[in-house]
PDB file of C-alpha atoms in Angstrom:
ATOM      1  CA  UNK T 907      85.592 -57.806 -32.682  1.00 69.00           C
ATOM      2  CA  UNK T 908      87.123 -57.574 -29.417  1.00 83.00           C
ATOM      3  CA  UNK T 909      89.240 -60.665 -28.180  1.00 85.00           C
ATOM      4  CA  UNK T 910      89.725 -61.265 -24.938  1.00 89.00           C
ATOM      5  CA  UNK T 911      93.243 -62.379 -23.333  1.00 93.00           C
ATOM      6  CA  UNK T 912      91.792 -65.667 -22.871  1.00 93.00           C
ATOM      7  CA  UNK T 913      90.865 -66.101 -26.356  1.00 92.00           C
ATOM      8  CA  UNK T 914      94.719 -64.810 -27.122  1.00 94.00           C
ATOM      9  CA  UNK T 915      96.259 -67.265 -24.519  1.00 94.00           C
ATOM     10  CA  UNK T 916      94.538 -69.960 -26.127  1.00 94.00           C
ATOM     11  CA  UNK T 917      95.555 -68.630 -29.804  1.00 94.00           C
ATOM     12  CA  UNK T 918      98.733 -68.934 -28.732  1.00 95.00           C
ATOM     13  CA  UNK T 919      98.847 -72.201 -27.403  1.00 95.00           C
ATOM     14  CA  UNK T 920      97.475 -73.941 -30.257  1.00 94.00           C
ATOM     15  CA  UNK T 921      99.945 -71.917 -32.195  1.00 95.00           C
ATOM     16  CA  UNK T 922     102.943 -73.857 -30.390  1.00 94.00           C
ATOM     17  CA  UNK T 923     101.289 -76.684 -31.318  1.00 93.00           C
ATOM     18  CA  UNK T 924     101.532 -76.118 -35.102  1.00 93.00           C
ATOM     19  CA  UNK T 925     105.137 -75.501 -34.973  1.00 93.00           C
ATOM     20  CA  UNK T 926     106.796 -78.348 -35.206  1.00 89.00           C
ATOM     21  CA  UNK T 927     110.155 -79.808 -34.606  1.00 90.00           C
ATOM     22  CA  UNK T 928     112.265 -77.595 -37.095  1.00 85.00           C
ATOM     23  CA  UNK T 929     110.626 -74.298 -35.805  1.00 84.00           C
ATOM     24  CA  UNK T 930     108.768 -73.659 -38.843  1.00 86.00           C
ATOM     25  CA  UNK T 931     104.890 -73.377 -39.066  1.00 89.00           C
ATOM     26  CA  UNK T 932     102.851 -76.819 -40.292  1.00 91.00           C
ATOM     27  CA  UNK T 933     100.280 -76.056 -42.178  1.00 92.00           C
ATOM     28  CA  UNK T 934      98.289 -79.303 -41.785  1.00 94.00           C
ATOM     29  CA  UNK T 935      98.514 -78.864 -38.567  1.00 94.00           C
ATOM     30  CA  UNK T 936      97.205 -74.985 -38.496  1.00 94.00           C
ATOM     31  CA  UNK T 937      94.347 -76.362 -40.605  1.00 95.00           C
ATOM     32  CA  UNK T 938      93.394 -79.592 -38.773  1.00 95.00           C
ATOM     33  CA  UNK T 939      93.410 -76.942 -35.158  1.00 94.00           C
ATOM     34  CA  UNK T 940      91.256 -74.519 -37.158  1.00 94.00           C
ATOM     35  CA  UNK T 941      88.677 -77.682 -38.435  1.00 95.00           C
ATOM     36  CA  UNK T 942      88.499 -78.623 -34.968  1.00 94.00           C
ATOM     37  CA  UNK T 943      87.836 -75.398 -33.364  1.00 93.00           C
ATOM     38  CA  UNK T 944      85.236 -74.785 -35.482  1.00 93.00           C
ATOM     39  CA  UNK T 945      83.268 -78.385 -35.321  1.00 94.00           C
ATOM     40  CA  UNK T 946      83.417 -77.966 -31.664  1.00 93.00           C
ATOM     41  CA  UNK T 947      82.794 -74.400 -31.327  1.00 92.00           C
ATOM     42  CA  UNK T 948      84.414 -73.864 -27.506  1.00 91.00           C
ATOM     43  CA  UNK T 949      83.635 -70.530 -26.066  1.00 90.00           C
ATOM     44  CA  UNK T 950      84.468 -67.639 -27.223  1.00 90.00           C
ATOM     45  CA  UNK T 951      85.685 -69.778 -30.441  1.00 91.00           C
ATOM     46  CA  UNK T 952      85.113 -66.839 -33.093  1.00 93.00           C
ATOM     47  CA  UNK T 953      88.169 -64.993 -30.942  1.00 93.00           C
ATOM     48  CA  UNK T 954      90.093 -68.038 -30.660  1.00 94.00           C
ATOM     49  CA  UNK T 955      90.122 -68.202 -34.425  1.00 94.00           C
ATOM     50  CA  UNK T 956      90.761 -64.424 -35.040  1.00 94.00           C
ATOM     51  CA  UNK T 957      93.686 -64.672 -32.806  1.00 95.00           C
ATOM     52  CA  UNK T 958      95.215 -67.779 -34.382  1.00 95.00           C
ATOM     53  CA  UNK T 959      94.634 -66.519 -37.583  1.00 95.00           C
ATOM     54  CA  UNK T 960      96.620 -63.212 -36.690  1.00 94.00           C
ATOM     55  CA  UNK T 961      99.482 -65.249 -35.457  1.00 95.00           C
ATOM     56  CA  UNK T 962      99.749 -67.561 -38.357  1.00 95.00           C
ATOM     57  CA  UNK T 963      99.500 -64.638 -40.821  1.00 93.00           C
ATOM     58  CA  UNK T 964     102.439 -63.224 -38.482  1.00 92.00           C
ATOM     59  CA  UNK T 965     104.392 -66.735 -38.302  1.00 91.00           C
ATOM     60  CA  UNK T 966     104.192 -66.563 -42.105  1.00 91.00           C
ATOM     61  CA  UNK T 967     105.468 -62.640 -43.119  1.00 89.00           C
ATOM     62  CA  UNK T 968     108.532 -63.725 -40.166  1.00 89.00           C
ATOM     63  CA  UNK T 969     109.277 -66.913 -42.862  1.00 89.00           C
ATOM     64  CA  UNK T 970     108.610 -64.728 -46.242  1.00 93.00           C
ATOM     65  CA  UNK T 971     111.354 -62.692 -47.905  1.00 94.00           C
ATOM     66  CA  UNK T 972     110.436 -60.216 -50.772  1.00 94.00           C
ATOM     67  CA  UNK T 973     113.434 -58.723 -52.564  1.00 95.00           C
ATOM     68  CA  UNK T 974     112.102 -55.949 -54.919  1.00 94.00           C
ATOM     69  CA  UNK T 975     114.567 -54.810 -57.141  1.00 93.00           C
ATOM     70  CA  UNK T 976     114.780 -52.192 -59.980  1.00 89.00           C
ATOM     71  CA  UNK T 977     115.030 -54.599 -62.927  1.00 91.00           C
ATOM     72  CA  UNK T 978     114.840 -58.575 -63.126  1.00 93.00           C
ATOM     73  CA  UNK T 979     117.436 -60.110 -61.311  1.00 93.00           C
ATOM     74  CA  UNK T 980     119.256 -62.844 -63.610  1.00 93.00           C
ATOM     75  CA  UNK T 981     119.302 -66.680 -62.171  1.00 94.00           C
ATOM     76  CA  UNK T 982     122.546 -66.249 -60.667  1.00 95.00           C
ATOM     77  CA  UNK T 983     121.546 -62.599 -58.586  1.00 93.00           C
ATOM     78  CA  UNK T 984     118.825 -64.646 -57.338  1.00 94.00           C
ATOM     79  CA  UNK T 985     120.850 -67.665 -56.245  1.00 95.00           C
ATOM     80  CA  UNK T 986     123.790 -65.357 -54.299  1.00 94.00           C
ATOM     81  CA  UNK T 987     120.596 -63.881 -52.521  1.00 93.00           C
ATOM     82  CA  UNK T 988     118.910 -66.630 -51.641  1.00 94.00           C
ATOM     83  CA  UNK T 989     122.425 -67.979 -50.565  1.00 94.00           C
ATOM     84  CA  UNK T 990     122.896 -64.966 -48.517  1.00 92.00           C
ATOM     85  CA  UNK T 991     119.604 -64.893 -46.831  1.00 91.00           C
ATOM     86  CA  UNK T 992     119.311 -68.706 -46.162  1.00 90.00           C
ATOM     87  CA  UNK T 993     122.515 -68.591 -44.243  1.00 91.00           C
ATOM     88  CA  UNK T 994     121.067 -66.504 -41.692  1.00 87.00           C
ATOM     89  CA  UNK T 995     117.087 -67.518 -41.794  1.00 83.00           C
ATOM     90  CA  UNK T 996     116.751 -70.998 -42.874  1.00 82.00           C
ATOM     91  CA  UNK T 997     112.807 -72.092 -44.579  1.00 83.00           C
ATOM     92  CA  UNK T 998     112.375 -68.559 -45.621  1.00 90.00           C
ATOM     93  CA  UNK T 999     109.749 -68.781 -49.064  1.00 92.00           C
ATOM     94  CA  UNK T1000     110.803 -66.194 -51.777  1.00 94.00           C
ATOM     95  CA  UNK T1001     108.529 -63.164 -53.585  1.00 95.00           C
ATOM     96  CA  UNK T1002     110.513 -61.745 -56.200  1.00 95.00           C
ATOM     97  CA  UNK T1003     108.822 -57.762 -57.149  1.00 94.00           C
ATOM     98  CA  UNK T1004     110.211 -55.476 -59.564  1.00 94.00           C
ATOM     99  CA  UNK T1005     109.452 -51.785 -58.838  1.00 91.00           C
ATOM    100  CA  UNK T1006     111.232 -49.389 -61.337  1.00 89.00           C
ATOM    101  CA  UNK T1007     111.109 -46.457 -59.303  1.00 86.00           C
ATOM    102  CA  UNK T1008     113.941 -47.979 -57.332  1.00 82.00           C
ATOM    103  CA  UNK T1009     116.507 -46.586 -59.701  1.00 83.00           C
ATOM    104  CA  UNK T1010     118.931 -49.275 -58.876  1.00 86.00           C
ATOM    105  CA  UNK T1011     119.654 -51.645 -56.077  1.00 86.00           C
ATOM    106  CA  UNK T1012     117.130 -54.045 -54.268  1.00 91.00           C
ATOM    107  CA  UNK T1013     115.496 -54.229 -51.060  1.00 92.00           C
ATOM    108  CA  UNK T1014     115.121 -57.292 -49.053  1.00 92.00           C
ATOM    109  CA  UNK T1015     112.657 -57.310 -46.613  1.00 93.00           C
ATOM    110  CA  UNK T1016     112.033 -60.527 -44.292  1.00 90.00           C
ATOM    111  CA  UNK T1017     109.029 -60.233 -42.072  1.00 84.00           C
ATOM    112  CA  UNK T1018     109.531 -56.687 -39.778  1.00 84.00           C
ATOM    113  CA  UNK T1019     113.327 -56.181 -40.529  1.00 88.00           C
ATOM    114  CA  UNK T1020     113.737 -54.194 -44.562  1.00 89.00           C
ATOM    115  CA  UNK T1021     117.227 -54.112 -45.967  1.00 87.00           C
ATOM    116  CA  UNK T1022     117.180 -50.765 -48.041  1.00 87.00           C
ATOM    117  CA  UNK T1023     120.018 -50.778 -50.851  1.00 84.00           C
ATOM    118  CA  UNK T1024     118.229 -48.922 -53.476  1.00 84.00           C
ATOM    119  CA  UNK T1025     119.661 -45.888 -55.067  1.00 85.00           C
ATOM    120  CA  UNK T1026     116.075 -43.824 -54.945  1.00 84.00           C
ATOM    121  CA  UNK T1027     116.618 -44.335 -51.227  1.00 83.00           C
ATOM    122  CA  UNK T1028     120.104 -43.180 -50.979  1.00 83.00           C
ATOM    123  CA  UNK T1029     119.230 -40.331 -53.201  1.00 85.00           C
ATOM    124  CA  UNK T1030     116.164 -39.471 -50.363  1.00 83.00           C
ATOM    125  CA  UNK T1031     118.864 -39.509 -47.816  1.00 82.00           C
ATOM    126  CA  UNK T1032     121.463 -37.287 -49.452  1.00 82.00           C
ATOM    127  CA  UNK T1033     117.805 -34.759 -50.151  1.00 83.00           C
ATOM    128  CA  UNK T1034     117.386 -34.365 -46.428  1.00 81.00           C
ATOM    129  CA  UNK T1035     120.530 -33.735 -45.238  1.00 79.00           C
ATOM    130  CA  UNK T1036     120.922 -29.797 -44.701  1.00 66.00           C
ATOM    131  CA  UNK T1037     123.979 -27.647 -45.244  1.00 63.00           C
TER     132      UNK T1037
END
């Protein structure tokens, strides 16, 4: 479905409105908008809705940290991250993955921006440098 840049403008005008005060996404909100939208049905309201529902699914990956690492990480690991991470991105929701073809080492990655620490990764490196 094509949306057009009036349908987008719109999208993201409601989606100021379901950010509230402490710059984080409210869900209520998002889902009372979306209710509405659809009970009224404005024009072009099936674009309006694809659009919001793009930027909220964006809003969210920019708020959600996965940290895959090679074996479980121990209470503690967790904690330092978490620690780490919250210091620089406050209201960030945790996945914890584990992916044994890491080798070793974690990778953090917190909506566009991955953190790459794992040893299969340093190994690919070291593989395509030539001599």
């Amino acid at each position: 479905m094509k949306i057009t840049k009036e349908a987008q403008a719109q999208a993201r005008r409601l989606m100021r409105l379901c950010i509230g005060p402490d710059g984080l996404l409210q869900e209520d909100t998002v889902r009372h908008v979306a209710a509405t939208i659809e009970k009224e049905k404005p024009r072009n309201y099936l674009g309006i809705l694809s659009a919001l529902a793009e930027l909220v699914r964006l809003e969210v990956a920019r708020h959600t940290a996965t940290i895959t690492s090679a074996l479980p990480l121990t209470d503690a690991e967790k904690q330092s991250i978490k620690t780490k991470l919250d210091a620089r991105t406050p209201g960030l929701h945790y996945v914890w993955q584990v992916e044994p073809a890491l080798l070793g080492g974690i990778t953090v990655k917190v909506g566009d921006d991955v953190t790459d620490a794992s040893i299969r990764s340093r190994i690919e490196r070291l593989s395509s440098i030539s001599i």
